[in-house]
Amino acid sequence: MESLTTNTDVRLTVTRCFRTLKSSTDSSDIITALRTLHSYLDEGPDSAATSAERAEFRRAHYSSALQLLVSNIQADWLHQLTAAQRAELWDGLFLAGPPEQALLVLMDAIGELRPTSNLDHVVSITEKFLQRGRLAELLWSYCLEAAPSDSPQLRETLLGRISALPDITANKLQLNNRALFRPQQYYPLLATEMLTALEHTCQALRAGTDCNLTFVAQTLGKVCIQGHGGSVLAVMAPRLSACTRSDMVWQRVCWKLLENVPQRWMESVLTGLVQAVSGPDALGRIIGNLVLTNKKAQFVITHKLLLLQYKYETRVLRIILGYLAADGDRRPLLIQVLRSVSQAWANSSAVKHTPLEQQLYVSKALLLSVSLLKDSEIQELRSELLQCMLGGMQTHLDSNVVRIRHMGMVIGEYLSSRMDINGTKLKFEYDQDEETRELLSLLAPGACDEPEAEPVNRADGPQETAETAESAQNASQTTSGAQALKTDPDSDLDSDDELTPYDMSGDQEISKASPPRYLRDCLEILISSEDPVRVELSLKAAESLVRKNSFAAREISVQMSKVLLHMDDKYNINGFLYLRQATMVALTVTDCIPVAHYLTTEFYSLNYSLRQRLDILEVLALAAQELSKPVTEKKAASISSATTAESTPYPGDNPVHWQQVVEKRIQSKTKRLTKKVNQPVTKATPNRYAPVAGHFFFPLLKNYDKPQVTFDLLGSDHLVLGRLIHTLGLFMHLAVNAPIAAQMGCALLDFVWAVRYHADQMVRRGVLFAVCSVFLSMPSQNLLVDISDQLFETRSWLAGIKKIVV
């Protein structure tokens, strides 16, 4: 009954806080709600919440609280908090609760948020999450006990987020990825965190507390199977080797860790481990007799790494075979390996069809295996070794490849010396090369006894390095402060009473808000923010953001145009109409067809004021004028000029040079009564308006004769009709030389012909401008073919136009 009451109280308090964060605009209420949520995470003696309440909040409400914060990351109240308050109240919630829930929420937020300052904020919190050792706390929480709400699906998701964090952040942040999230730094950090969790496990076992290493083992296997085992085990193997040298608890922890690695990931873990350890003794201390209890590990160690793969160094062979020979329980596996390797070396088909590198690898394994056998074991295997020597030598010596013959000679000499057949030893004559010298070096006494390197870091804990660095930094800061005091011993005696006060009359108050750096931030502020300062800064920065990042602008061009079209000047912003119009023009120029289609469709829609319809016409007209400007490609011009300068031939090699000379002579000897004035020829240049002119023009002619409830174009709304005709005439004028100019001219002439005798003077002037644009922009041949019937009527109308217009 008491637990039920506790759960109800916590739920009601959290619900009240959530409601405040969603709807309140009072900063004090927001801060109070955040502090209330923080009280459930504070485990100190002064905490206002009981242990039962804290446990209930962590179990049922913590993830919801974090998700609510992420969903309201664009809220005005968050930007009204100071930097210290934001770090304590907002960021602190992600860094103080259950780490597995916080990591899942942060990774989901990184995947869902678009490239904005909000994403930068979440990324910064994730970076702090890693720097403060929260991964070690996460791993240790699973070592100590599984969470009550733990499930296989949750554990699999968490494993995926931990092991693939660099991939997730790189796919989302791309070139803006943080250095800590890169594989070169993240996976060594993850290895250090796993070592910290293992150290806590050893301490707990000494204290008599049971632990579970399943999750840590799954994390290690997941990271190794994804190809990052080298980075992780390069950090873990030396530390584990040093800790297991004299501590049996560490050995038991390492053995249990390897036993809990899932079978599907065992190969990748063992493959990375045998390359990372310093010697066979270290491998034996870390994995124990795993090859005797795990069939997958036995197959990898005794077969796959020796016979199927041959890319490893000789050191790996020494470690594997030395590990098998080091313990009496594992020596039967060494004899089994010797039989398999000798059969593979003597196989005639393998000698003919396998690469030379693999044959050399098998030869090294055979030499090392025989060198590790005792004399008694050699005598037991004498018949098998003799058969291997005779058959294998015959196969190798019959080969026409010199390298294969040399391998057979070296192996034959060594096998005969170890078996001591009737006191005779084989001896071949061959020229020693690099391969033979390497094989002979394996036969030197102590070739398999590789000294184990001492780890550089002999600290008691993996985290001691970071603590030492931090203390050194603090000491350096203290030293620098002491030196500063020594440099200026009279600094305390200085007085600032004689200093002249600085004139601050012309200073301006610095706004707490900063202009948005991303276009999506700007859009979200314009949609949801109630802060006049943020809205004004976003509106001022919108145009430049649109023009700087055309890719992002195309994604939200229609949505942002809709927001701006319906936006009112409710905060009395200076230059509001100009800023809104400039941004809409930039959107139309950047993403012509979708935005033009939206604006022309909304021009005839319901529930729009005449001001908004006029705004649409102005935006379309200004965008068309900007698009019609010639395209200037400075880079292309410089490249073409450079190419022309480089490819200019020598004057004597020019085949038309003589024609120019003759032409100059004729011009110099010709007498003319009048000199012709040569006018410069206008060079044709492309523009961006011609291909999209139809998208601006034809949709505005679609519904002009359909009166709406609030809009009657051919009726009482003369002002809009006149502006519409002027705008269409401008579109026609800008479409000169465009392929679609003929169709636009015919359509426009048909439209204005019906209103050429309109009662409103502005409409008649618009008709005159439109007709002139048609005759000036349409090709002459199309005038005679397409509108020949209207030419004479137009002529008579133009003759009397002075009376009609004036």
XYZ file of N, CA and C in Angstrom, residues 74 76 78-81 86 117-118 120 510-518 521-522 525 529 531-541 545:
105
model
N 13.466 23.591 -28.641
C 13.346 24.861 -29.350
C 12.515 25.880 -28.568
N 11.158 28.737 -26.045
C 11.754 30.025 -25.684
C 12.373 29.997 -24.290
N 14.023 27.759 -22.779
C 15.369 27.202 -22.734
C 16.413 28.242 -23.108
N 16.077 29.094 -24.070
C 17.027 30.118 -24.494
C 17.045 31.311 -23.541
N 16.064 31.384 -22.669
C 16.075 32.444 -21.670
C 16.928 32.096 -20.456
N 17.275 30.824 -20.302
C 18.138 30.417 -19.198
C 19.570 30.870 -19.468
N 21.455 26.489 -17.742
C 21.232 25.456 -18.752
C 22.124 24.247 -18.496
N 21.220 24.219 -34.507
C 21.921 24.440 -33.243
C 21.413 23.499 -32.158
N 20.166 23.044 -32.271
C 19.654 22.061 -31.315
C 20.437 20.752 -31.417
N 23.517 20.524 -32.399
C 24.824 20.805 -31.805
C 24.769 20.697 -30.282
N 23.444 44.271 -24.879
C 23.709 43.061 -25.667
C 22.574 42.074 -25.439
N 22.033 41.595 -26.517
C 20.913 40.671 -26.410
C 21.404 39.290 -25.983
N 20.615 38.647 -25.127
C 20.958 37.287 -24.712
C 20.788 36.297 -25.863
N 19.838 36.561 -26.735
C 19.599 35.662 -27.858
C 20.618 35.919 -28.959
N 20.961 34.893 -29.692
C 21.893 34.991 -30.813
C 21.160 34.609 -32.083
N 21.548 35.181 -33.205
C 20.865 34.835 -34.455
C 21.072 33.373 -34.809
N 20.094 32.756 -35.408
C 20.223 31.325 -35.757
C 21.298 31.109 -36.815
N 21.958 29.963 -36.710
C 22.999 29.608 -37.672
C 22.522 28.586 -38.688
N 21.370 27.987 -38.454
C 20.814 26.990 -39.361
C 19.435 27.446 -39.817
N 16.539 26.036 -37.736
C 16.339 26.793 -36.500
C 15.506 28.037 -36.766
N 15.816 28.713 -37.844
C 15.084 29.925 -38.203
C 13.599 29.612 -38.430
N 11.806 28.818 -35.116
C 11.575 30.029 -34.316
C 10.403 30.822 -34.874
N 8.075 30.313 -31.773
C 8.594 31.195 -30.730
C 7.666 32.373 -30.477
N 9.076 34.877 -28.497
C 10.062 35.857 -28.064
C 10.309 36.856 -29.192
N 9.969 38.143 -29.017
C 10.145 39.112 -30.112
C 11.580 39.236 -30.587
N 12.539 39.140 -29.681
C 13.945 39.292 -30.065
C 14.379 38.142 -30.964
N 14.026 36.929 -30.589
C 14.412 35.771 -31.399
C 13.736 35.801 -32.768
N 12.468 36.228 -32.792
C 11.765 36.308 -34.075
C 12.425 37.344 -34.981
N 12.776 38.487 -34.432
C 13.417 39.525 -35.233
C 14.785 39.071 -35.752
N 15.578 38.445 -34.899
C 16.893 37.955 -35.334
C 16.758 36.879 -36.406
N 15.766 36.029 -36.269
C 15.560 34.977 -37.275
C 15.119 35.572 -38.601
N 14.241 36.564 -38.543
C 13.767 37.175 -39.776
C 14.894 37.919 -40.490
N 15.790 38.539 -39.726
C 16.902 39.250 -40.343
C 17.932 38.291 -40.936
N 18.090 37.122 -40.339
C 19.095 36.172 -40.826
C 18.555 35.222 -41.881
N 20.709 33.024 -44.863
C 20.776 31.578 -44.674
C 20.235 30.836 -45.886
